Coordinates of C-alpha atoms and ligand atoms in Angstrom, one line a residue:
M1 CA 0.0 0.0 0.0
G2 CA 1.3 3.5 -1.0
Q3 CA 1.2 6.6 1.2
V4 CA -2.3 7.7 1.7
V5 CA -3.7 11.0 0.4
T6 CA -7.2 12.2 1.2
V7 CA -8.8 14.2 -1.6
F8 CA -11.7 16.3 -0.4
G9 CA -14.0 16.9 -3.5
G10 CA -12.4 13.9 -5.1
T11 CA -15.7 13.1 -6.9
G12 CA -15.7 16.5 -8.6
F13 CA -14.6 17.7 -12.1
L14 CA -11.0 18.3 -11.0
G15 CA -11.0 16.0 -8.0
R16 CA -11.6 12.9 -10.1
R17 CA -8.5 13.7 -12.2
V18 CA -6.5 14.4 -9.0
V19 CA -7.4 11.0 -7.7
R20 CA -6.3 9.3 -10.9
H21 CA -3.0 11.1 -11.2
L22 CA -2.2 10.5 -7.5
R23 CA -2.9 6.8 -8.0
D24 CA -0.7 6.7 -11.1
K25 CA 2.1 8.0 -8.9
G26 CA 1.7 5.2 -6.4
F27 CA -0.4 6.9 -3.7
S28 CA -3.4 5.2 -2.1
V29 CA -6.3 7.6 -2.2
R30 CA -9.3 8.3 0.0
V31 CA -12.0 10.0 -2.1
A32 CA -13.8 12.3 0.4
S33 CA -17.2 13.9 -0.4
R34 CA -20.6 14.3 1.2
Q35 CA -22.1 11.7 -1.1
P36 CA -19.4 9.1 -1.8
R37 CA -20.0 7.4 -5.1
A38 CA -18.8 4.0 -6.2
L39 CA -15.9 4.6 -8.5
S40 CA -15.4 2.9 -11.8
G41 CA -13.0 0.0 -11.7
H42 CA -12.1 -2.0 -8.6
D43 CA -8.9 -0.6 -7.4
P44 CA -8.7 -1.4 -3.7
E45 CA -6.2 1.5 -3.3
I46 CA -9.0 4.1 -4.2
R47 CA -11.6 4.2 -1.5
P48 CA -14.7 6.4 -1.2
T49 CA -15.1 8.1 2.2
A50 CA -18.1 10.1 3.5
A51 CA -16.9 13.5 4.8
D52 CA -18.2 17.0 5.0
I53 CA -15.7 19.8 5.4
R54 CA -18.3 21.7 7.5
E55 CA -18.0 19.0 10.2
R56 CA -14.8 18.7 12.1
Q57 CA -15.2 15.1 13.3
S58 CA -15.8 13.8 9.7
I59 CA -12.6 15.6 8.6
A60 CA -10.6 14.1 11.4
T61 CA -11.7 10.6 10.5
A62 CA -11.0 11.1 6.8
V63 CA -7.5 12.4 7.3
E64 CA -6.4 10.0 10.1
G65 CA -3.1 8.3 9.2
A66 CA -2.8 10.1 5.9
F67 CA 0.4 11.5 4.4
G68 CA -1.3 14.2 2.3
V69 CA -4.5 16.2 1.9
V70 CA -6.0 17.9 -1.1
N71 CA -8.9 20.4 -0.8
A72 CA -10.7 20.4 -4.2
V73 CA -14.1 21.3 -2.8
S74 CA -16.1 23.9 -4.8
L75 CA -19.0 26.3 -4.2
Y76 CA -20.1 28.5 -7.0
V77 CA -23.5 29.7 -5.8
E78 CA -24.3 30.6 -2.2
R79 CA -27.3 28.7 -0.7
G80 CA -28.5 29.2 2.9
T81 CA -25.6 28.6 5.3
D82 CA -23.3 27.4 2.4
T83 CA -21.7 30.8 1.8
F84 CA -18.4 31.5 0.1
Q85 CA -17.1 32.6 3.5
A86 CA -18.2 29.3 5.1
V87 CA -16.9 27.0 2.5
H88 CA -13.9 28.7 0.9
V89 CA -12.5 30.4 4.1
A90 CA -13.9 28.8 7.4
A91 CA -14.0 25.2 6.1
A92 CA -10.7 25.4 4.3
E93 CA -9.2 26.7 7.6
R94 CA -10.9 23.8 9.5
L95 CA -9.5 21.3 7.1
A96 CA -6.0 22.7 7.4
E97 CA -6.3 22.7 11.2
E98 CA -7.4 19.1 11.3
A99 CA -4.6 18.1 8.9
R100 CA -2.0 19.8 11.0
K101 CA -3.4 18.1 14.2
A102 CA -3.3 14.7 12.5
G103 CA 0.4 15.2 11.5
I104 CA -0.3 15.4 7.7
E105 CA 2.9 16.2 5.8
R106 CA 1.5 17.7 2.6
F107 CA -1.5 20.0 2.2
I108 CA -2.7 21.3 -1.2
Q109 CA -5.3 24.0 -1.3
V110 CA -7.0 24.4 -4.7
S111 CA -7.9 28.1 -5.3
G112 CA -8.0 30.0 -8.6
I113 CA -6.1 32.6 -10.6
G114 CA -7.2 36.0 -9.5
A115 CA -7.9 35.0 -5.9
D116 CA -7.6 38.3 -4.0
A117 CA -8.4 38.9 -0.3
A118 CA -9.0 42.6 -1.1
S119 CA -11.4 42.1 -4.0
S120 CA -14.9 43.7 -3.9
S121 CA -16.3 40.4 -5.4
P122 CA -17.4 38.2 -2.5
Y123 CA -16.3 35.0 -4.4
I124 CA -12.8 36.3 -5.4
R125 CA -12.3 37.8 -1.9
A126 CA -13.2 34.5 -0.2
R127 CA -10.8 32.6 -2.4
G128 CA -8.0 35.0 -1.4
Q129 CA -8.9 34.9 2.3
G130 CA -9.1 31.1 2.1
E131 CA -5.5 30.9 0.9
Q132 CA -4.4 33.1 3.8
A133 CA -6.4 31.2 6.4
V134 CA -4.9 27.9 5.2
H135 CA -1.4 29.3 5.4
A136 CA -2.0 30.8 8.9
V137 CA -2.5 27.3 10.3
F138 CA -0.5 25.1 7.8
A139 CA 2.5 27.2 6.9
S140 CA 3.9 24.7 4.4
A141 CA 0.6 24.4 2.4
C142 CA 0.8 24.5 -1.4
V143 CA -1.7 26.6 -3.2
V144 CA -2.8 25.6 -6.7
R145 CA -4.5 28.4 -8.7
P146 CA -5.9 27.0 -12.0
A147 CA -7.2 29.3 -14.8
V148 CA -10.6 28.3 -16.1
M149 CA -10.4 24.5 -16.8
F150 CA -11.7 22.5 -19.8
G151 CA -12.2 18.8 -20.3
P152 CA -14.7 16.6 -22.2
D153 CA -17.2 16.9 -19.3
D154 CA -16.6 20.6 -18.4
A155 CA -19.2 23.2 -17.8
F156 CA -17.1 25.8 -19.7
L157 CA -16.5 24.8 -23.4
N158 CA -19.7 22.6 -23.4
T159 CA -21.9 25.5 -22.4
L160 CA -20.2 27.9 -24.9
A161 CA -20.5 25.4 -27.7
Q162 CA -24.2 24.7 -27.0
L163 CA -25.1 28.4 -26.8
L164 CA -23.2 29.2 -30.0
R165 CA -25.2 26.5 -31.8
R166 CA -28.6 27.5 -30.4
L167 CA -28.5 31.3 -30.3
P168 CA -28.6 33.4 -33.5
I169 CA -26.8 36.3 -31.8
Y170 CA -24.2 35.6 -29.1
P171 CA -23.9 38.0 -26.1
L172 CA -20.4 38.7 -25.0
F173 CA -19.4 39.6 -21.4
G174 CA -18.8 43.3 -21.8
R175 CA -16.8 44.0 -24.9
G176 CA -15.3 40.6 -24.9
T177 CA -11.8 41.9 -24.1
T178 CA -11.2 40.0 -20.8
R179 CA -8.2 37.7 -21.1
L180 CA -8.4 34.0 -20.2
Q181 CA -5.9 31.2 -20.4
P182 CA -7.9 27.9 -20.3
A183 CA -6.1 24.9 -18.9
D184 CA -6.7 21.2 -19.4
V185 CA -8.1 19.7 -16.2
E186 CA -5.8 16.7 -16.8
D187 CA -2.8 18.9 -16.7
V188 CA -3.9 20.5 -13.4
G189 CA -4.5 17.0 -12.0
E190 CA -0.9 16.0 -13.0
M191 CA 0.4 19.2 -11.4
I192 CA -1.2 18.3 -8.1
G193 CA 0.2 14.8 -8.4
K194 CA 3.7 16.2 -8.9
L195 CA 3.3 18.6 -6.0
M196 CA 2.4 15.7 -3.7
Q197 CA 5.5 13.9 -4.8
R198 CA 7.9 16.8 -4.0
T199 CA 10.5 15.9 -1.5
A200 CA 10.6 19.5 -0.1
A201 CA 7.8 20.4 2.2
E202 CA 8.1 24.2 1.8
A203 CA 5.0 26.3 0.8
I204 CA 4.7 27.1 -2.9
T205 CA 1.9 28.8 -4.9
V206 CA 1.6 27.7 -8.5
E207 CA -0.6 29.1 -11.3
C208 CA -1.9 26.8 -14.0
G209 CA -2.6 28.5 -17.3
G210 CA -2.9 26.7 -20.7
P211 CA -0.6 27.2 -23.7
R212 CA -2.6 30.2 -25.1
V213 CA -4.1 33.4 -23.8
Y214 CA -7.4 34.4 -25.5
T215 CA -9.6 37.4 -25.2
Y216 CA -13.2 36.2 -24.5
E217 CA -14.2 37.3 -28.0
E218 CA -11.3 35.3 -29.5
L219 CA -12.3 32.3 -27.6
V220 CA -15.9 32.5 -28.7
R221 CA -14.8 33.0 -32.3
T222 CA -12.4 30.0 -32.0
I223 CA -15.3 27.8 -30.8
A224 CA -17.7 29.1 -33.5
R225 CA -15.1 28.4 -36.2
A226 CA -14.6 24.9 -34.9
A227 CA -18.3 24.3 -34.8
N228 CA -18.7 25.8 -38.2
V229 CA -21.3 28.3 -37.2
D230 CA -21.3 32.0 -38.1
R231 CA -22.7 34.2 -35.3
T232 CA -23.0 37.9 -34.7
L233 CA -21.4 38.7 -31.4
V234 CA -22.9 41.6 -29.4
S235 CA -21.5 43.4 -26.4
V236 CA -23.6 43.2 -23.3
P237 CA -22.6 45.5 -20.4
F238 CA -21.5 43.8 -17.1
A239 CA -24.3 45.6 -15.2
A240 CA -26.8 43.7 -17.3
W241 CA -25.0 40.4 -16.7
H242 CA -25.0 41.0 -13.0
A243 CA -28.8 41.6 -13.0
L244 CA -29.3 38.5 -15.2
A245 CA -27.0 36.3 -13.0
R246 CA -28.9 37.3 -9.8
V247 CA -32.1 35.8 -11.3
A248 CA -30.4 32.9 -13.2
E249 CA -28.7 31.6 -10.0
V250 CA -32.0 30.4 -8.6
L251 CA -32.8 28.3 -11.7
P252 CA -31.9 24.6 -11.7
G253 CA -28.4 24.2 -13.1
A254 CA -27.7 28.0 -12.7
P255 CA -27.0 28.8 -16.4
V256 CA -25.0 31.9 -15.4
T257 CA -23.8 32.8 -11.9
R258 CA -22.6 36.0 -10.3
N259 CA -19.2 34.5 -9.4
Q260 CA -18.8 33.8 -13.2
V261 CA -19.6 37.3 -14.1
E262 CA -17.3 38.7 -11.5
L263 CA -14.4 36.5 -12.7
M264 CA -15.1 37.7 -16.3
E265 CA -14.5 41.2 -15.2
I266 CA -10.8 40.5 -14.5
D267 CA -8.1 38.9 -16.6
T268 CA -7.4 35.3 -15.3
V269 CA -3.9 34.8 -16.8
A270 CA -1.0 33.0 -15.1
S271 CA 1.6 35.5 -13.8
A272 CA 5.1 35.2 -15.1
D273 CA 6.4 35.7 -11.6
V274 CA 4.7 32.6 -10.1
P275 CA 5.8 29.0 -10.9
G276 CA 3.6 27.2 -13.4
F277 CA 3.4 24.1 -15.6
A278 CA 6.8 24.6 -17.2
D279 CA 8.5 24.5 -13.8
F280 CA 7.1 21.1 -13.3
G281 CA 7.9 19.7 -16.7
I282 CA 4.3 19.8 -17.9
S283 CA 3.6 21.0 -21.4
P284 CA 0.0 22.0 -21.3
R285 CA -2.5 20.7 -23.9
P286 CA -4.3 23.2 -26.1
L287 CA -8.1 23.4 -25.9
E288 CA -8.6 22.8 -29.6
E289 CA -8.0 19.0 -29.2
V290 CA -10.7 18.7 -26.5
L291 CA -13.0 21.1 -28.4
Q292 CA -13.1 18.6 -31.4
S293 CA -14.4 15.8 -29.2
I294 CA -16.9 18.1 -27.5
L295 CA -18.2 19.3 -30.8
Q296 CA -18.6 15.7 -32.1
V297 CA -21.2 14.9 -29.4
P298 CA -24.7 15.8 -30.8
T299 CA -26.5 18.3 -28.6
Ligands
NAP301 N1 -13.9 24.3 -12.8 C1 -13.0 25.3 -13.1 O1 -12.9 25.7 -14.3 C2 -12.2 25.9 -12.0 C3 -11.3 26.9 -12.3 C4 -10.5 27.4 -11.3 C5 -10.5 26.9 -10.0 N2 -11.4 25.9 -9.8 C6 -11.4 25.3 -8.4 O2 -11.1 23.9 -8.4 C7 -11.7 23.3 -7.3 C8 -12.6 22.1 -7.8 O3 -13.6 22.6 -8.6 P1 -14.5 21.7 -9.5 O4 -15.1 22.5 -10.7 O5 -13.8 20.4 -9.8 O6 -15.7 21.4 -8.5 P2 -17.0 20.4 -8.7 O7 -17.0 19.6 -9.9 O8 -18.2 21.2 -8.4 O9 -16.7 19.4 -7.4 C9 -16.9 19.8 -6.1 C10 -16.6 18.6 -5.2 O10 -16.6 19.1 -3.8 C11 -17.4 18.2 -3.1 N3 -18.0 18.9 -2.0 C12 -18.8 20.0 -2.1 N4 -19.2 20.5 -0.9 C13 -18.5 19.7 0.0 C14 -18.5 19.6 1.4 N5 -19.1 20.5 2.2 N6 -17.7 18.7 2.0 C15 -17.1 17.7 1.3 N7 -17.1 17.7 -0.1 C16 -17.8 18.7 -0.7 C17 -18.4 17.6 -4.1 O11 -18.9 16.3 -3.7 P3 -20.3 16.2 -2.9 O12 -21.3 17.1 -3.5 O13 -20.7 14.7 -2.9 O14 -19.9 16.6 -1.5 C18 -17.5 17.4 -5.3 O15 -16.7 16.3 -5.2 C19 -12.5 24.4 -6.6 O16 -11.7 25.0 -5.6 C20 -12.7 25.4 -7.7 O17 -13.0 26.7 -7.2 C21 -12.2 25.3 -10.7

């Protein structure tokens, strides 16, 4: 049996990749989520575990005896007591505290490019405060900040491609000039696997951006071209998006959320001053390859 790593949010979009990459590197993995699901395959070294990061005792049980912990829990829309503050700050801190108490050697906090404790956006601010709270109790924690991530089952390219096919006119976020650097979710999973393997236990923050920076308009045009559709793109002011997202958030599946709109108001591009894929020998995959497989699926 390899060293044990507990992945909170291990059933999620990123978490599932993290579990696989850790396993490929010889770790035994506990896949922690509120609703543990049976995982495909019968690898006895990958075990589902029921845990809720809002409950201290369930965290303590899930991390007991482990070597490493990854926090890949998400919250994109606030509901009742599940606020950004509660999940991205207080629960991240609780997880780091329990990990420290249990003698965990490696702690990886998944955040996002743009995280900023001084932001006026409640979501972006909570991500920044979450990083600080984790570091305050687990000084050697690693922070992984992905750009927007794509993959065959993503919410990002799939939604864009569907809307482009269905709408005669495509509404841009503002003038479409915000810059993004989409990253393959597999590459981010590999990065987390490599961070877990580091021999040094010092704190490090990494930013994971893909091979190309697009403006939002360039990205939409790239997808339209690949889908072979010709659409008129129109600018829609951010104020209108905020009003729309406030209403859309209460719909099932939340087609657009306020945190998405707030993230689209800032560039989410990896900083040249922060380590990234290249420093870990990862050559990030371009989105065009995944785009083709997404577009082949009939909508
Ligand atoms: N997706 C992106 O493009 C993107 C970009 C940048 C950063 N990120 C960051 O990457 C991380 C993972 O995001 P994702 O998109 O992979 O999320 P996701 O697909 O929504 O998965 C979230 C996971 O968290 C678990 N979870 C939620 N609340 C929990 C709780 N209270 N206790 C324990 N587990 C809980 C969920 O399982 P249960 O519901 O069963 O508990 C699920 O496994 C997040 O920090 C996110 O902000 C994502």
